[in-house]
Short mmCIF file of C-alpha atoms in Angstrom, two decimals:
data_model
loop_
_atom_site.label_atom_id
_atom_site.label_comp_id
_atom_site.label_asym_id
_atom_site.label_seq_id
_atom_site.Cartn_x
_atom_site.Cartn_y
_atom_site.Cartn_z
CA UNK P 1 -192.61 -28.45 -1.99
CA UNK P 2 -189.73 -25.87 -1.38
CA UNK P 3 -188.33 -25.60 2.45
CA UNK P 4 -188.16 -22.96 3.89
CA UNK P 5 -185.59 -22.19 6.60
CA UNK P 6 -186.87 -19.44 9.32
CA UNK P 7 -183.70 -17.67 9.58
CA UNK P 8 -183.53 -17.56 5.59
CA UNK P 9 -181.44 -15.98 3.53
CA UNK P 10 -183.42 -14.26 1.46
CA UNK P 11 -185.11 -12.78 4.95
CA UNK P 12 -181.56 -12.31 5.86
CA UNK P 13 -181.95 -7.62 5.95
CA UNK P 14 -185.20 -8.10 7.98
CA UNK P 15 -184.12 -11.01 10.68
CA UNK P 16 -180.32 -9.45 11.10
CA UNK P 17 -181.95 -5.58 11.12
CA UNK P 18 -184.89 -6.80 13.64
CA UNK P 19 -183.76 -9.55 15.54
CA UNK P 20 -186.80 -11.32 16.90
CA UNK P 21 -189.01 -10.38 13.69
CA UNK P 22 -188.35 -14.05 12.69
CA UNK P 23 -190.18 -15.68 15.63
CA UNK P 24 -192.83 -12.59 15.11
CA UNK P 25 -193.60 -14.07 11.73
CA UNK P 26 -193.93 -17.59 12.60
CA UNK P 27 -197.32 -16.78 14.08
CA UNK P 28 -198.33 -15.56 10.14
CA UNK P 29 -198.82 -17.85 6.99
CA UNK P 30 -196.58 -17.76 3.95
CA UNK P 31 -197.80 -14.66 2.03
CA UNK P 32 -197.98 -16.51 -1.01
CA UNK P 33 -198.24 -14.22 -4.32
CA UNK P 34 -198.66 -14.57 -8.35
CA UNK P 35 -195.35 -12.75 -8.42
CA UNK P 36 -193.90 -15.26 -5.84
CA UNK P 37 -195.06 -18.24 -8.17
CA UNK P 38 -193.82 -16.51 -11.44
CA UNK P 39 -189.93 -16.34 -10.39
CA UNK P 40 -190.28 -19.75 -9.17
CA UNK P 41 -191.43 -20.81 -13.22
CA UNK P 42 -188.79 -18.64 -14.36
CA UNK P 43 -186.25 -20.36 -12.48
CA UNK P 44 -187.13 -23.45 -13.24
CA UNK P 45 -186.95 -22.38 -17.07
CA UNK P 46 -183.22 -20.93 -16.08
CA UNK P 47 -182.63 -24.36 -14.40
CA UNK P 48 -183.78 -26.16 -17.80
CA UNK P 49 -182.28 -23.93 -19.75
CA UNK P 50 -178.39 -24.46 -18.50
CA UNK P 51 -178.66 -27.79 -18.16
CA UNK P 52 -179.21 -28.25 -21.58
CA UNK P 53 -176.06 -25.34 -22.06
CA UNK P 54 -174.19 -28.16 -20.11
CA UNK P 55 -175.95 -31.22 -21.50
CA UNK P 56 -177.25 -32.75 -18.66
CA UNK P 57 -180.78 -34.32 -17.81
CA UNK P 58 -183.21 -31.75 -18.32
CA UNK P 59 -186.31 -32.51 -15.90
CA UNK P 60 -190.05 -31.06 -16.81
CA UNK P 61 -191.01 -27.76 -16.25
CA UNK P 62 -193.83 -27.66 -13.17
CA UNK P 63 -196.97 -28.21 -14.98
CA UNK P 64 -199.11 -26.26 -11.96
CA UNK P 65 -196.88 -23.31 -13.16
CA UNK P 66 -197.31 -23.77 -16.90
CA UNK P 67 -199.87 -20.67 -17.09
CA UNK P 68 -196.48 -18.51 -16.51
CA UNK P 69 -195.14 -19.21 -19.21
CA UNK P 70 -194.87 -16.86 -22.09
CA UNK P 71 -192.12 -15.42 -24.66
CA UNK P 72 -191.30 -12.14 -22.63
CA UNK P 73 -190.54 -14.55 -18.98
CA UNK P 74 -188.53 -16.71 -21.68
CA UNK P 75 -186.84 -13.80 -23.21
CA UNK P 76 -185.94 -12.14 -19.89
CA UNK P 77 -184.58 -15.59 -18.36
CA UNK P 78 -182.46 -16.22 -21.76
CA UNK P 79 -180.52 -12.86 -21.33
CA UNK P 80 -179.55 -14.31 -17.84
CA UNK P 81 -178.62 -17.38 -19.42
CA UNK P 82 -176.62 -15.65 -21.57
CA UNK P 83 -174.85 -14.12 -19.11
CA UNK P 84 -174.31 -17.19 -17.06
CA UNK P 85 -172.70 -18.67 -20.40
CA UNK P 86 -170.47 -15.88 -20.97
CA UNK P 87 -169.01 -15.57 -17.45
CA UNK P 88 -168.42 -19.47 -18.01
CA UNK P 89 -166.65 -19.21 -21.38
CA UNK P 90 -164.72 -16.20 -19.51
CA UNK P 91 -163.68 -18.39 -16.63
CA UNK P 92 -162.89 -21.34 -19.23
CA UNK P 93 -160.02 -18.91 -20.64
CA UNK P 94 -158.21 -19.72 -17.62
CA UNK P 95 -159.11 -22.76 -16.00
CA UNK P 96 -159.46 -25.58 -18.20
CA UNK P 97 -161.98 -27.51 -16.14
CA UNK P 98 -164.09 -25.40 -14.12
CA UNK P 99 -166.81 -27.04 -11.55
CA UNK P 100 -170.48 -26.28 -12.27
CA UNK P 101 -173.52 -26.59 -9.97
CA UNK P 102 -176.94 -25.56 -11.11
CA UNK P 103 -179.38 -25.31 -8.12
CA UNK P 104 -176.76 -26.52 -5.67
CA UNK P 105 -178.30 -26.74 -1.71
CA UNK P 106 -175.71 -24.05 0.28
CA UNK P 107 -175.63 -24.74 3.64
CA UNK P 108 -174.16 -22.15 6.42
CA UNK P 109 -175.25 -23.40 9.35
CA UNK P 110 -172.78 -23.19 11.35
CA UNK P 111 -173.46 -19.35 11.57
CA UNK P 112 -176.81 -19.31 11.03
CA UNK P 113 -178.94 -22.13 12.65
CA UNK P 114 -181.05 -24.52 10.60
CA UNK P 115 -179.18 -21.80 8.09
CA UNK P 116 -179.29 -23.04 3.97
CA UNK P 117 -180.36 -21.46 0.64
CA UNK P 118 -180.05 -22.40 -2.95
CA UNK P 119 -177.56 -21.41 -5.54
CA UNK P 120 -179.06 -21.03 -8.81
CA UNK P 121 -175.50 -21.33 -10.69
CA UNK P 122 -172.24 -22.27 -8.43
CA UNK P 123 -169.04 -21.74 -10.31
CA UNK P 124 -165.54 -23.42 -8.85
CA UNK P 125 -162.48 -22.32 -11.07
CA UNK P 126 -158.80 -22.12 -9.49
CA UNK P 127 -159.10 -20.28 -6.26
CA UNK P 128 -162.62 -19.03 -6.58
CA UNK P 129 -166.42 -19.86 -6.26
CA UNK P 130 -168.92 -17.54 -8.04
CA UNK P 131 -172.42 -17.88 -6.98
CA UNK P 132 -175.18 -16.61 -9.47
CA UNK P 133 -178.95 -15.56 -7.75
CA UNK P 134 -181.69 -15.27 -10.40
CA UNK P 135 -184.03 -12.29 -9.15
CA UNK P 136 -187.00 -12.33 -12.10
CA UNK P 137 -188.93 -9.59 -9.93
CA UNK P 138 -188.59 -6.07 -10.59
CA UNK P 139 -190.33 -3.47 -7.95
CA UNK P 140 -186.85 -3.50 -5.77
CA UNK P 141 -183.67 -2.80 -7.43
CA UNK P 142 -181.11 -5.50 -5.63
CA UNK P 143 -178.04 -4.42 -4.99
CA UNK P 144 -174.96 -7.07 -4.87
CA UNK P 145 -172.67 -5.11 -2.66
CA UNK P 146 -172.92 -6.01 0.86
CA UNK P 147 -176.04 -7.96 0.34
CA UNK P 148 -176.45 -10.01 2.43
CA UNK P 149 -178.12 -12.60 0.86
CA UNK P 150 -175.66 -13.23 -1.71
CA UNK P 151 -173.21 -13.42 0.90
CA UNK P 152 -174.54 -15.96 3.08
CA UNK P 153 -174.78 -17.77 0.03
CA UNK P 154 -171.54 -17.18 -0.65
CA UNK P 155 -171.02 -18.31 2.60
CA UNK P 156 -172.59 -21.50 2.35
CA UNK P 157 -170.37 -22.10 -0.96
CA UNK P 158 -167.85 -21.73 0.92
CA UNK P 159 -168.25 -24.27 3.55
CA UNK P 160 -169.54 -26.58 1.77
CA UNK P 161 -166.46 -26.82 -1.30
CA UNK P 162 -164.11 -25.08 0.88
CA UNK P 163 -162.53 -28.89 1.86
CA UNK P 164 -162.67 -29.97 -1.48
CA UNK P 165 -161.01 -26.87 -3.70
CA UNK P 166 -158.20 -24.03 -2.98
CA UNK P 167 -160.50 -21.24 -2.65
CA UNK P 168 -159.05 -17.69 -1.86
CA UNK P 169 -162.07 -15.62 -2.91
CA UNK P 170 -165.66 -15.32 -3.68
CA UNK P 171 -167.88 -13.80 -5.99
CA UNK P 172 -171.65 -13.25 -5.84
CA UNK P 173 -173.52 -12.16 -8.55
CA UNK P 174 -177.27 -10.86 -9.10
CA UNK P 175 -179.27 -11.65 -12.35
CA UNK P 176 -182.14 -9.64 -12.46
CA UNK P 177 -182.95 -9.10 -15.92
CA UNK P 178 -185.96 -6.95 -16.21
CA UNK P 179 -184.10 -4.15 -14.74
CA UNK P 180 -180.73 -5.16 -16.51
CA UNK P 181 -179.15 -5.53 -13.17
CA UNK P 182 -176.58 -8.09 -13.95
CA UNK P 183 -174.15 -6.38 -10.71
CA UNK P 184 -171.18 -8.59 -8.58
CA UNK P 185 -169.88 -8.22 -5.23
CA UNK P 186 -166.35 -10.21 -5.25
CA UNK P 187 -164.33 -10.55 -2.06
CA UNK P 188 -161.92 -12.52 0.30
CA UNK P 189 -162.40 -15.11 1.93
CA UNK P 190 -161.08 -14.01 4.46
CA UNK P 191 -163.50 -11.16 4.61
CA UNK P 192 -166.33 -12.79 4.32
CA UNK P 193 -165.43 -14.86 7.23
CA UNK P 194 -165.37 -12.11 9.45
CA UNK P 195 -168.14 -10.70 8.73
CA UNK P 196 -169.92 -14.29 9.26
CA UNK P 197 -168.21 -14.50 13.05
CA UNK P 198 -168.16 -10.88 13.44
CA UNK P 199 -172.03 -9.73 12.23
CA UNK P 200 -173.83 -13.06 11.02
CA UNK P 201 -173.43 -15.41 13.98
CA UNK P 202 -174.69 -12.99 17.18
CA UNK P 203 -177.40 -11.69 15.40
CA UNK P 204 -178.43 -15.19 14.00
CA UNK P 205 -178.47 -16.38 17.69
CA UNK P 206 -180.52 -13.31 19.13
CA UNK P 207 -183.15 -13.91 15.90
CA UNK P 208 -183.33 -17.55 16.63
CA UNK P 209 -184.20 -17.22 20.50
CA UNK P 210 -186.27 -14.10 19.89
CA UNK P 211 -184.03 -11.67 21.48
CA UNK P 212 -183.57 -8.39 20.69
CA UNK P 213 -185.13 -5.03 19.98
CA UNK P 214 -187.79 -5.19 17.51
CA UNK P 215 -186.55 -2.33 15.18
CA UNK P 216 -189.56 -0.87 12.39
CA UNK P 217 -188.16 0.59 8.96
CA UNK P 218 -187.91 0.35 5.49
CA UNK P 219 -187.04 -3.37 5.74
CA UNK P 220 -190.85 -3.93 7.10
CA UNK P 221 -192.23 -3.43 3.57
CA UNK P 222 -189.13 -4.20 1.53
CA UNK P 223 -188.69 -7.68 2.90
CA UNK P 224 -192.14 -8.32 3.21
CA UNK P 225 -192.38 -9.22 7.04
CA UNK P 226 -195.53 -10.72 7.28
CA UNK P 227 -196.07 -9.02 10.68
CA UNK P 228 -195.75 -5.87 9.61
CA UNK P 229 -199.37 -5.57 9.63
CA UNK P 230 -199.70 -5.73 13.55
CA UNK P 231 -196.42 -5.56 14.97
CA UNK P 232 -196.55 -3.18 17.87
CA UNK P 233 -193.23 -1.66 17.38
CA UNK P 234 -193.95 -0.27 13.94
CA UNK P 235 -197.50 1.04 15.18
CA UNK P 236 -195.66 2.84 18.38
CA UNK P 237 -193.29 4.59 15.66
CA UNK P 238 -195.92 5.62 13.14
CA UNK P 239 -198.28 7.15 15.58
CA UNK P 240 -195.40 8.67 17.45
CA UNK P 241 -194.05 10.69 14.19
CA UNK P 242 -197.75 11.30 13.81
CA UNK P 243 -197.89 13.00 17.11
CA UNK P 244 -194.61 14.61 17.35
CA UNK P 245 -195.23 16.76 13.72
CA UNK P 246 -198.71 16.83 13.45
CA UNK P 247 -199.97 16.82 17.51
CA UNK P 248 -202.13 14.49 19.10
CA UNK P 249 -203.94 12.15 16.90
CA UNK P 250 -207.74 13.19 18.38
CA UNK P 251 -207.20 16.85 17.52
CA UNK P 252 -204.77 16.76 14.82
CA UNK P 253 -204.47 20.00 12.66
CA UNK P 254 -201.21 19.60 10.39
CA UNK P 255 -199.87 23.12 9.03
CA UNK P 256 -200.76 24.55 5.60
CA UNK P 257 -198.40 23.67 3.60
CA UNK P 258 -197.98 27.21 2.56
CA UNK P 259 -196.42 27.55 5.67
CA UNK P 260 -193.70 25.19 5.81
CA UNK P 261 -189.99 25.62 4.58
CA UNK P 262 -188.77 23.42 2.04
CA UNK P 263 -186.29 22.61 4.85
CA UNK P 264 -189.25 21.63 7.00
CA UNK P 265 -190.90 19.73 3.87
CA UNK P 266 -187.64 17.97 3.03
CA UNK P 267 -188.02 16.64 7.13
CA UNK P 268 -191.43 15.47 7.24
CA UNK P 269 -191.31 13.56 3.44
CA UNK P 270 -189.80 10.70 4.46
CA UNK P 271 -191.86 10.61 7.89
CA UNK P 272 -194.58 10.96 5.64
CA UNK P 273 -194.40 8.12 3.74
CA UNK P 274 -193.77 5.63 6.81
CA UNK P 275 -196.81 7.20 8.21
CA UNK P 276 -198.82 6.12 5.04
CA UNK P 277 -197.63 2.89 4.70
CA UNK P 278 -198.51 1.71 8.13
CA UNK P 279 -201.81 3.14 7.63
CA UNK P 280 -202.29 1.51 4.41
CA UNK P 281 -201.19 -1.99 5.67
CA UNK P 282 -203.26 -1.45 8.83
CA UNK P 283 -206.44 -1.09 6.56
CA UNK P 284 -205.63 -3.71 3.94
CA UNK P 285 -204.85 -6.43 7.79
CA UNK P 286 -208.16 -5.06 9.05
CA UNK P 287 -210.06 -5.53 5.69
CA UNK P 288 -208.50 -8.94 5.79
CA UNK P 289 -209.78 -9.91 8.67
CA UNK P 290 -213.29 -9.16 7.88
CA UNK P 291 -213.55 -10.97 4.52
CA UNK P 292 -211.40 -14.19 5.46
CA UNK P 293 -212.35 -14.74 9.34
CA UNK P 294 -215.60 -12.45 9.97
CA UNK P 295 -213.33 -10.46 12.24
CA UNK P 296 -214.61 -6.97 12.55
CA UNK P 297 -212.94 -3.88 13.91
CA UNK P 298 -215.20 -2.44 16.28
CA UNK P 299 -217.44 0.82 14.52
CA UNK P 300 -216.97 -0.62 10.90
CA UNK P 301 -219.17 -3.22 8.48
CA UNK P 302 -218.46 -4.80 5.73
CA UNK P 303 -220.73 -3.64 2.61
CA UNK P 304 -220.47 -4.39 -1.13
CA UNK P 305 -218.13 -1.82 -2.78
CA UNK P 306 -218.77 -0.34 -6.03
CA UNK P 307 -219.36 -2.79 -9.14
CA UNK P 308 -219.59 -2.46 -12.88
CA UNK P 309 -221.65 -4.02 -15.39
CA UNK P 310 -220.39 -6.47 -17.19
CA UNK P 311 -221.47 -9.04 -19.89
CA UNK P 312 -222.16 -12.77 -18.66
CA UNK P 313 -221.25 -14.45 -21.84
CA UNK P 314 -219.81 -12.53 -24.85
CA UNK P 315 -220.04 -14.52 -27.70
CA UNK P 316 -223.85 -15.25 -26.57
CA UNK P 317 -224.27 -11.25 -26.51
CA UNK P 318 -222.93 -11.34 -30.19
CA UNK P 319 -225.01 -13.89 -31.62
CA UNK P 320 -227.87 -12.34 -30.39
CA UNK P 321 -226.94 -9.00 -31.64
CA UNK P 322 -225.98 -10.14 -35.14
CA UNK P 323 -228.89 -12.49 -35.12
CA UNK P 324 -231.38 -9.28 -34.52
CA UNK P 325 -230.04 -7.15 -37.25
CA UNK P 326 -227.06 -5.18 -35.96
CA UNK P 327 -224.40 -4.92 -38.27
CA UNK P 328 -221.08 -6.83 -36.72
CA UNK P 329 -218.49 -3.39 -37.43
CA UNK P 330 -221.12 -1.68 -34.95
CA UNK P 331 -220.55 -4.14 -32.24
CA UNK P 332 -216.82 -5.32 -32.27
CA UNK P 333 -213.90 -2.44 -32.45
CA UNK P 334 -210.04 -3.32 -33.71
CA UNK P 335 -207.44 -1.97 -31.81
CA UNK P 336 -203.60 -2.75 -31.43
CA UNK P 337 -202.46 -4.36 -28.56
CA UNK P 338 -200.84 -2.38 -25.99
CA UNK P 339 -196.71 -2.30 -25.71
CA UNK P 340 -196.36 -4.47 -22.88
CA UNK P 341 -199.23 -6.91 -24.26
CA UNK P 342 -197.54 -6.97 -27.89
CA UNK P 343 -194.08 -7.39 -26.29
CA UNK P 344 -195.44 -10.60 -24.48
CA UNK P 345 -196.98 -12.16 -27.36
CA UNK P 346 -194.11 -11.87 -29.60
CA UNK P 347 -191.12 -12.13 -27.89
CA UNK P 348 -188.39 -9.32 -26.79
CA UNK P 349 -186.16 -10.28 -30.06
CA UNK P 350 -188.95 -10.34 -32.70
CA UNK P 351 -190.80 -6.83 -31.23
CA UNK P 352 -186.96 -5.13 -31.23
CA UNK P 353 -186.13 -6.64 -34.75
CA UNK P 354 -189.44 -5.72 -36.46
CA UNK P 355 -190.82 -2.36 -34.77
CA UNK P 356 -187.02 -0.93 -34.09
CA UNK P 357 -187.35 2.67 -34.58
CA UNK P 358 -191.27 2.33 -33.93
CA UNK P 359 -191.43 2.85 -30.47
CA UNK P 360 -191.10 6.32 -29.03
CA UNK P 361 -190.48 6.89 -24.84
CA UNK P 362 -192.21 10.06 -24.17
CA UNK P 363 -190.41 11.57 -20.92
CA UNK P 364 -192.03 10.57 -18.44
CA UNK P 365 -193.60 12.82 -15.84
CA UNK P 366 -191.72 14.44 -12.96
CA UNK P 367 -191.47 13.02 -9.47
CA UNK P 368 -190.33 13.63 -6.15
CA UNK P 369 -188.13 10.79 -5.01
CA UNK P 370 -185.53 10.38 -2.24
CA UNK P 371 -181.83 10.84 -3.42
CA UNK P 372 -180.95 7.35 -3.02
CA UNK P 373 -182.96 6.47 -5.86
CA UNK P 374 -181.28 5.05 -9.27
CA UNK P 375 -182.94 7.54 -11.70
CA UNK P 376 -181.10 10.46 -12.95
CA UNK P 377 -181.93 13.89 -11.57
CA UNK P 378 -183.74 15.57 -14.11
CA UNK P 379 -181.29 19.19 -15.38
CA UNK P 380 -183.51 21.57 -15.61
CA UNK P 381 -186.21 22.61 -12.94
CA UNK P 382 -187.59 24.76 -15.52
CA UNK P 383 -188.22 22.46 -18.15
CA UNK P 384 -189.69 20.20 -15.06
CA UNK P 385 -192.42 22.42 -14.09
CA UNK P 386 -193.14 22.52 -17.49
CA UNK P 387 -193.86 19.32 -17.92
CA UNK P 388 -195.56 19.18 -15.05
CA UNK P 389 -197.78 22.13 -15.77
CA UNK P 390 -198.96 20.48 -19.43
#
């Protein structure tokens, strides 16, 4: 079983943003996922995978995970291999010996109580220490710079090899291969250790002792707090930007939108969507609470929702189709499998090599997103509301 510390690193936005969300979430279980379970097989196949690169015992994969195992997590997990390999031959170019750690324990502590986190790849070479985080997911783009994360993990690199190598600076690197994010932060020490005393340590103390103001944003649903469902705080600030554009909730009559500037749209967009994800977590916590612990919200039931038929046994449908007469090209229908499905089956490198120039991108429909986001702007508004209009 993996620990878990509660000021974690990979909680590390949410607890240092909102300082007493941590002791907040101890009341909650560990949201456990398929997605969650997934990048746990794949790192274990990245594990595998560079210890044989280094030759060194290679333990079994995790046999409860087998079922996540497939040529496209394979694929992905060998292009950060790859990558890992390169950097290494890179850093072998100049230092002839170069120490590497694959899942090496990083403990920083001594900023962040009970504070540690794992290193998928640690890299020592003359006067720096390059730590390498595997992200398999891909709904949240991860950026290296100032994440903070990677650098308490860099952190905890650095006091625990510090005494044992010359190290003047640090590098942290994301591998997150299924968006080809493959980005590095690389600073000084020096730095970094400010920004440990300076940032990491006070806030680390007020989220350990609960202390703080609790602080609702973009980090609720980003980092997954598993309060976010009931936490006060964020309830106070949807229903307040409810009431302050839209009026009090009893009586509420928002605006045509006819009758809004696009400088008054552009305003209440973002509020919007704050707004809707509280709501939508509120439901999915109250729904919850009906099916698991026969907890119902006062003025609401829980009914059977809307079902389709289905067969009970297929190949017992078949035989007993064939059987009475009816031929089996009426009953069964061939079809290719889908993109993603095909991709899966045969591997990344096989479906490039074989179908390359058979796969078309259409463009993909317009949508409104905020500025931050990594896509390009599309040029032409035109040519967007035709696309749009088809």
């Amino acid at each position: 079983m993996t620990a878990h510390a509660k000021l974690s690193a990979s909680g590390s936005e949410k607890w240092m943003t909102c300082t007493p969300s941590a002791n907040l979430e101890a009341q909650f279980p560990d949201e456990g996922s398929d997605f969650a379970r997934e990048g746990t097989f794949a790192h274990a196949v990245f594990e595998q995978e560079m210890l044989t690169y280094l030759n060194r015992p290679v333990g079994p994969l995790p046999k409860e995970l087998m079922h996540f195992d497939s040529q496209e997590l394979r694929d992905y997990v060998a292009e950060s291999v790859a990558f890992a390999i390169r950097r290494i031959e890179e850093i072998k170019l100049d230092c002839k010996d170069p120490v590497i750690m694959v899942e090496r324990r990083l403990d920083f502590s001594v900023w962040v109580p009970d504070g540690f986190g794992t290193g998928d790849l640690v890299i020592v070479a003359d006067g720096i220490v390059e730590v390498m985080d595997l992200k398999y997911g891909k709904g949240i783009y991860v950026n290296p710079l100032e994440n903070s994360q990677l650098r308490l993990y860099g952190l905890g690199a650095v006091n625990e090899l510090s005494h044992l190598y010359d190290l003047f600076r640090v590098r942290m690197t994301v591998l997150q291969p299924r968006l080809h994010n493959f980005g590095t932060e690389e600073i000084h020490i020096e730095e970094l250790m400010r920004w440990a005393n300076d940032v990491v340590a006070p806030l680390a103390t007020q989220a350990w002792f609960g202390r703080g103001e609790f602080v609702p944003g973009e980090h609720c649903t980003s980092c997954f707090c598993k309060a976010r469902y009931t936490c006060p705080a964020r309830a106070a600030q949807a229903v307040a930007v409810a009431q302050q554009e839209f009026g009090p909730l009893e009586d509420a009559q928002p605006p045509l939108p006819e009758s809004l500037s696009m400088d008054r749209v552009a305003e209440l967009l973002p509020k919007a969507d704050m707004v809707i994800d509280w709501f939508n977590d509120l439901k999915a916590y109250a729904l919850k609470q009906a099916v698991e612990h026969n907890t119902i919200a006062q003025g609401y039931k829980l009914v059977e929702g809307r079902s389709n038929r289905k067969y009970s046994d297929q190949d017992a449908i078949a035989a007993k189709l064939v059987a009475s007469g009816v031929p089996e090209e009426v009953i069964y229908e061939r079809s290719l499998l889908g993109i993603t499905a095909m991709e899966k089956a045969i591997g990344k490198k096989v479906f490039a090599e074989v179908l390359d120039g058979l796969i078309v991108k259409p463009e993909g429909k317009p949508t409104l997103v905020p500025v931050s986001d990594k896509r390009p702007a599309l040029a032409s508004a035109a040519s967007a509301v035709e696309d749009f209009n088809q």
